[in-house]
Short mmCIF file of C-alpha atoms in Angstrom, two decimals:
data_model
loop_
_atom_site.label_atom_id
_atom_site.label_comp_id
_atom_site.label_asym_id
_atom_site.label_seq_id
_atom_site.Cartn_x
_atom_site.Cartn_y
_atom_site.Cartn_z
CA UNK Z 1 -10.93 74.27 -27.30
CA UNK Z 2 -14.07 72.56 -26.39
CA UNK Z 3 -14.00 68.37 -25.76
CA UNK Z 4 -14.88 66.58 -29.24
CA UNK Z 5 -18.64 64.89 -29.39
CA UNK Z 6 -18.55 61.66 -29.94
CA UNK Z 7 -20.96 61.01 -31.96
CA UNK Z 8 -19.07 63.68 -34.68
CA UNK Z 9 -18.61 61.99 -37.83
CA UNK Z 10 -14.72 60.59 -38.55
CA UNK Z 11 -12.96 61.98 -41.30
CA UNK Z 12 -9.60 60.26 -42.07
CA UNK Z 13 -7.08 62.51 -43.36
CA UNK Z 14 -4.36 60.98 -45.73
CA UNK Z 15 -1.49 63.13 -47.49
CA UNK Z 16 2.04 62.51 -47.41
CA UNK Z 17 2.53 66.39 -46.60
CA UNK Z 18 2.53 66.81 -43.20
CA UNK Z 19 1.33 70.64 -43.35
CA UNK Z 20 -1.66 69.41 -45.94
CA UNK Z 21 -2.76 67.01 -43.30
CA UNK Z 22 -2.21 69.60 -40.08
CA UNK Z 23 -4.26 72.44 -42.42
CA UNK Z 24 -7.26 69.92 -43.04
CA UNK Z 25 -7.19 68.32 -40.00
CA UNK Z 26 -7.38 72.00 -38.04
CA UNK Z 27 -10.05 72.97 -40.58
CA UNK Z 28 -12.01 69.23 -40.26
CA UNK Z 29 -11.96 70.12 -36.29
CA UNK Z 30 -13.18 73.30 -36.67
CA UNK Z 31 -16.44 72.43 -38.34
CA UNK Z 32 -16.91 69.65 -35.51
CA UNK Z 33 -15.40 66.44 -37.11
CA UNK Z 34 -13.43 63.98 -35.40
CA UNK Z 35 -10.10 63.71 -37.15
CA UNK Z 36 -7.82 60.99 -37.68
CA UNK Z 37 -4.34 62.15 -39.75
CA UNK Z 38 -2.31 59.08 -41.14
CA UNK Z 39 0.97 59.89 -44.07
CA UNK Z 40 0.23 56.82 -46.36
CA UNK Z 41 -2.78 54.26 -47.66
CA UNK Z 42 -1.58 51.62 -45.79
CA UNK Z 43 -1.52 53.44 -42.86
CA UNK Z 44 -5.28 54.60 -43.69
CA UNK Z 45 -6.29 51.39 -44.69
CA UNK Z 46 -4.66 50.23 -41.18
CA UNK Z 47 -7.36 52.16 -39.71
CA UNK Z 48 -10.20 51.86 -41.31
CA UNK Z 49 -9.67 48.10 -40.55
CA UNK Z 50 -9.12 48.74 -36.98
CA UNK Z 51 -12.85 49.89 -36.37
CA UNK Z 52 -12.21 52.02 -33.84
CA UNK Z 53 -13.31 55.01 -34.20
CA UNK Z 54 -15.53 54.04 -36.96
CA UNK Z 55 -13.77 56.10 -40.35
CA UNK Z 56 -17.09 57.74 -42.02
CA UNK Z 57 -15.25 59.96 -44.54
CA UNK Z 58 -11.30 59.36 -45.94
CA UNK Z 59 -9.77 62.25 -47.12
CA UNK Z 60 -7.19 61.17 -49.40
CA UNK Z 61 -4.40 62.68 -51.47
CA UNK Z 62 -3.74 60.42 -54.66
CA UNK Z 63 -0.22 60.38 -54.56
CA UNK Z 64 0.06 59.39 -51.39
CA UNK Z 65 3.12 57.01 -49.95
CA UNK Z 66 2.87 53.07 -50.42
CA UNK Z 67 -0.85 52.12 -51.49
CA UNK Z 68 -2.04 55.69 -53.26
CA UNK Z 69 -5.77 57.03 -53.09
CA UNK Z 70 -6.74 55.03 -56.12
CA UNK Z 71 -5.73 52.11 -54.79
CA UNK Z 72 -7.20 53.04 -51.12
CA UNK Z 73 -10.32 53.95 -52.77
CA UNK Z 74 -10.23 50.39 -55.08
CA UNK Z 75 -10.00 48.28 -51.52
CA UNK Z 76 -12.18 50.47 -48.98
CA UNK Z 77 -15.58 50.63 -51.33
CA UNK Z 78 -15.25 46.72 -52.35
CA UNK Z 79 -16.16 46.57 -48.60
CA UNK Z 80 -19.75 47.42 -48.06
CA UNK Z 81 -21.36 49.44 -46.13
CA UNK Z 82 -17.56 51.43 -45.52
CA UNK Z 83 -16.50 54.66 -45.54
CA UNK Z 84 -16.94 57.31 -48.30
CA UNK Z 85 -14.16 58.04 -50.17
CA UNK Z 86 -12.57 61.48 -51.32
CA UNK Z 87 -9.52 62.13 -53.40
CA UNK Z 88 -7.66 65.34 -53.56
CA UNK Z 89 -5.32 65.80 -55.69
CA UNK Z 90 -2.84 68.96 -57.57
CA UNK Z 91 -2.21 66.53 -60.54
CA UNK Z 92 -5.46 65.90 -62.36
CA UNK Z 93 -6.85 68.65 -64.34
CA UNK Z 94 -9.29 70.88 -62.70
CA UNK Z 95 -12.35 70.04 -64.44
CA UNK Z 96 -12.22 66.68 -63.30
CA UNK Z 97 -14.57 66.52 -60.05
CA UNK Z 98 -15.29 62.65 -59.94
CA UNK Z 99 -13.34 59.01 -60.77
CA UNK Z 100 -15.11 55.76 -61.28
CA UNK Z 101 -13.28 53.69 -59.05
CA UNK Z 102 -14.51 49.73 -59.90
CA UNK Z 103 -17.83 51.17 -60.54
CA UNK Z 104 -18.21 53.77 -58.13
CA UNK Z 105 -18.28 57.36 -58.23
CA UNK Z 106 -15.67 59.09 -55.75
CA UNK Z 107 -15.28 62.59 -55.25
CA UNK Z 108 -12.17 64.41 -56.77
CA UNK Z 109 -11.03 67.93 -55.01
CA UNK Z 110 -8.09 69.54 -56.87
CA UNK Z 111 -6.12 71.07 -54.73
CA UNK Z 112 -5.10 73.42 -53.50
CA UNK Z 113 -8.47 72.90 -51.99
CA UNK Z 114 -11.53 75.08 -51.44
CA UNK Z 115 -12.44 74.60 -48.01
CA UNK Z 116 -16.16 75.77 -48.81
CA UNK Z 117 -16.64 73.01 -51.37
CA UNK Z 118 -14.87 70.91 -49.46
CA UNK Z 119 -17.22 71.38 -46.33
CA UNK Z 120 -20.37 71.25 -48.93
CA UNK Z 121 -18.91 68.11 -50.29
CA UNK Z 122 -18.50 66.62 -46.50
CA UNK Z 123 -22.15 67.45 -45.64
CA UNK Z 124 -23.38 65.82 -49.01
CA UNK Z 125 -21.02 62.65 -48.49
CA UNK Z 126 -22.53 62.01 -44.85
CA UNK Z 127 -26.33 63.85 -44.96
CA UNK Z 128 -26.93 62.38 -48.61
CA UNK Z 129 -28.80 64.86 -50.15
CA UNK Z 130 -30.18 63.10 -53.52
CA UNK Z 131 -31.03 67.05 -55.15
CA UNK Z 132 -27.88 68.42 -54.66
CA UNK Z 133 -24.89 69.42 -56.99
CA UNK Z 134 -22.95 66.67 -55.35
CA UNK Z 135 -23.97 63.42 -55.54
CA UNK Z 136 -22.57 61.26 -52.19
CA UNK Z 137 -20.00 58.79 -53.23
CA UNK Z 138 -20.41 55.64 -50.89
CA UNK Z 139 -22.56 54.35 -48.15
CA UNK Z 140 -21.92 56.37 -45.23
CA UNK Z 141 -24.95 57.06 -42.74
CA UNK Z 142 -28.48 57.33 -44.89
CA UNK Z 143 -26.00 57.99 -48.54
CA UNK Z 144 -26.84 56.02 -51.38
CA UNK Z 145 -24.16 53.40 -53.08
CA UNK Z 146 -24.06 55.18 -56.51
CA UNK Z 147 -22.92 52.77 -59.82
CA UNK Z 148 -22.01 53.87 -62.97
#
């Protein structure tokens, strides 16, 4: 396996479910992202605090132990510029692709996830792409804070 760039973006994987997180994680690597797993939102929130590596992207089940992805989501984009936020999730009805979290749009992937969208929705979230399908969610990079 080749050494990981260092300048990759950081995508912070959060689910409860170990075999979720190794499946993403080993699919996150893949595509050439640095990837940090963690089993709960406090653990996540732990690390995005922590600075190093700089978190561009969390991954985040909803459900997840102690603070849940809402809840992540609610505390990491009151902090600005942060990371972008992403929910997955098996428990919201499929045609539900965003949340306003205080004001914000984040990202919603049902799962079990689509790894094409959810590469798509990765190189929207960090490139920005103002024309696309997917809007970005958060400051991350050159993205654009979107309000509703």
């Amino acid at each position: 396996m080749p050494a990981e760039d260092p300048s990759a973006p950081v995508i912070l994987v959060v689910d409860d479910e170990a075999g979720i997180n190794r499946l993403v994680t080993r699919y996150l690597r893949h595509l050439g992202y640095r990837v940090l797993e963690v089993r709960s939102g406090d653990e996540a929130l732990t690390a995005v605090r922590r600075r190093r590596p700089r978190v561009n992207v969390i991954l985040s089940d909803v459900a997840t132990a102690g603070l849940d992805g809402v809840a992540l989501a609610t505390q990491v984009l009151s902090r600005c510029p942060g990371p972008s936020v992403i929910l997955m999730t098996g428990r919201l009805p499929e045609e539900i692709e965003r949340l306003n979290v205080n004001g914000q749009i984040v990202q919603v992937m049902s799962k079990p996830l689509n790894l094409d969208r959810l590469q798509n929705l990765l190189w929207v979230t960090l490139e920005g792409f103002p024309d696309a399908e997917i809007a970005p969610v958060h400051w991350s990079g050159r993205a654009i804070v979107q309000k509703v």
